[in-house]
Amino acid sequence: MPRDTESIEREIEKARNQLASTLDELTVRTNPKRLVENTKKTVLAKLNEPAVKYALIAVGSVVGLPTGTRTPDPVIKSHLLYQLSYRRSLLRDRTLADRLRSLQNACSSW
């Protein structure tokens, strides 16, 4: 059964439209910004699942405990600074006292 040219042209036009539609869809799907957005949404959805969320919190707690990430208490910090300055003054006074003794010894030997 021979086909007429009009039916062949309609089939070719239909195939072209389907191909154009497929190419448009592929262009939209492979857009880098869209890929990033889709991946981001997928990851966030996975992280918001209760099982994953609570497991990550537990792991973070266990890993974070031994590191000692607690900020120092300002009172303790000021006390430590006070002790350091006091020890420096004692050291300075001791050095001065040693110098005075050595001068006294030198003067007494005259």
Tab-separated table of C-alpha atoms in Angstrom:
chain	number	residue	atom	x	y	z
A	1	MET	CA	0.000	0.000	0.000
A	2	PRO	CA	1.757	3.152	-1.136
A	3	ARG	CA	1.756	6.160	1.150
A	4	ASP	CA	1.073	9.589	-0.163
A	5	THR	CA	3.500	12.496	0.335
A	6	GLU	CA	1.196	14.385	2.681
A	7	SER	CA	1.132	11.567	5.251
A	8	ILE	CA	4.910	11.223	5.027
A	9	GLU	CA	5.321	14.988	5.568
A	10	ARG	CA	2.948	14.840	8.577
A	11	GLU	CA	5.000	12.017	10.109
A	12	ILE	CA	8.237	13.949	9.524
A	13	GLU	CA	6.720	17.073	11.123
A	14	LYS	CA	5.478	15.008	14.069
A	15	ALA	CA	8.949	13.480	14.525
A	16	ARG	CA	10.547	16.972	14.377
A	17	ASN	CA	8.163	18.280	17.052
A	18	GLN	CA	8.878	15.304	19.297
A	19	LEU	CA	12.634	15.774	18.797
A	20	ALA	CA	12.374	19.511	19.572
A	21	SER	CA	10.340	18.751	22.695
A	22	THR	CA	12.886	16.160	23.830
A	23	LEU	CA	15.791	18.572	23.271
A	24	ASP	CA	14.002	21.302	25.232
A	25	GLU	CA	13.409	18.935	28.116
A	26	LEU	CA	17.061	17.808	28.092
A	27	THR	CA	18.193	21.431	28.088
A	28	VAL	CA	16.078	22.149	31.143
A	29	ARG	CA	17.191	18.999	32.971
A	30	THR	CA	20.914	19.528	32.354
A	31	ASN	CA	20.968	23.196	33.324
A	32	PRO	CA	23.791	23.487	35.935
A	33	LYS	CA	21.842	25.836	38.194
A	34	ARG	CA	18.871	23.514	38.179
A	35	LEU	CA	21.116	20.522	38.899
A	36	VAL	CA	22.596	22.325	41.906
A	37	GLU	CA	19.149	23.326	43.172
A	38	ASN	CA	17.792	19.803	42.786
A	39	THR	CA	20.810	18.264	44.511
A	40	LYS	CA	20.560	20.801	47.323
A	41	LYS	CA	16.867	20.065	47.819
A	42	THR	CA	17.526	16.327	47.827
A	43	VAL	CA	20.331	16.607	50.385
A	44	LEU	CA	18.330	18.914	52.654
A	45	ALA	CA	15.335	16.593	52.464
A	46	LYS	CA	17.547	13.654	53.399
A	47	LEU	CA	19.151	15.554	56.289
A	48	ASN	CA	15.753	16.567	57.642
A	49	GLU	CA	14.618	12.960	57.948
A	50	PRO	CA	14.436	12.188	61.684
A	51	ALA	CA	16.667	9.115	61.544
A	52	VAL	CA	19.465	10.947	59.730
A	53	LYS	CA	19.018	14.173	61.685
A	54	TYR	CA	19.262	12.551	65.115
A	55	ALA	CA	22.140	10.322	64.063
A	56	LEU	CA	24.125	13.368	62.952
A	57	ILE	CA	23.333	15.176	66.195
A	58	ALA	CA	24.546	12.162	68.180
A	59	VAL	CA	27.760	11.892	66.176
A	60	GLY	CA	28.374	15.627	66.513
A	61	SER	CA	27.869	15.428	70.259
A	62	VAL	CA	30.256	12.525	70.662
A	63	VAL	CA	32.913	14.141	68.475
A	64	GLY	CA	32.456	17.588	70.025
A	65	LEU	CA	32.741	16.513	73.665
A	66	PRO	CA	36.434	15.572	73.859
A	67	THR	CA	37.627	18.597	71.915
A	68	GLY	CA	36.836	20.978	74.746
A	69	THR	CA	35.245	23.631	72.607
A	70	ARG	CA	33.792	25.372	75.657
A	71	THR	CA	34.751	29.027	75.897
A	72	PRO	CA	36.722	29.948	79.014
A	73	ASP	CA	34.912	31.594	81.902
A	74	PRO	CA	35.841	35.315	82.061
A	75	VAL	CA	36.288	35.140	85.853
A	76	ILE	CA	38.720	32.242	85.563
A	77	LYS	CA	40.531	33.990	82.742
A	78	SER	CA	40.922	37.205	84.765
A	79	HIS	CA	42.113	35.178	87.780
A	80	LEU	CA	44.734	33.432	85.667
A	81	LEU	CA	45.921	36.774	84.295
A	82	TYR	CA	46.130	38.118	87.857
A	83	GLN	CA	48.212	35.116	88.937
A	84	LEU	CA	50.513	35.562	85.984
A	85	SER	CA	51.095	39.247	86.704
A	86	TYR	CA	51.616	38.482	90.441
A	87	ARG	CA	54.214	35.833	89.617
A	88	ARG	CA	55.992	38.239	87.297
A	89	SER	CA	56.102	40.873	90.029
A	90	LEU	CA	57.477	38.298	92.482
A	91	LEU	CA	60.128	37.320	89.985
A	92	ARG	CA	61.003	40.963	89.378
A	93	ASP	CA	61.139	41.637	93.143
A	94	ARG	CA	63.301	38.564	93.681
A	95	THR	CA	65.661	39.713	90.958
A	96	LEU	CA	65.867	43.163	92.542
A	97	ALA	CA	66.467	41.627	95.958
A	98	ASP	CA	69.259	39.466	94.542
A	99	ARG	CA	70.867	42.534	92.977
A	100	LEU	CA	70.642	44.460	96.255
A	101	ARG	CA	72.245	41.568	98.145
A	102	SER	CA	75.023	41.334	95.628
A	103	LEU	CA	75.606	45.100	95.927
A	104	GLN	CA	75.578	44.875	99.724
A	105	ASN	CA	78.073	42.027	99.600
A	106	ALA	CA	80.280	44.003	97.245
A	107	CYS	CA	80.100	47.108	99.461
A	108	SER	CA	80.710	45.195	102.674
A	109	SER	CA	83.869	43.671	101.270
A	110	TRP	CA	85.442	47.147	100.809
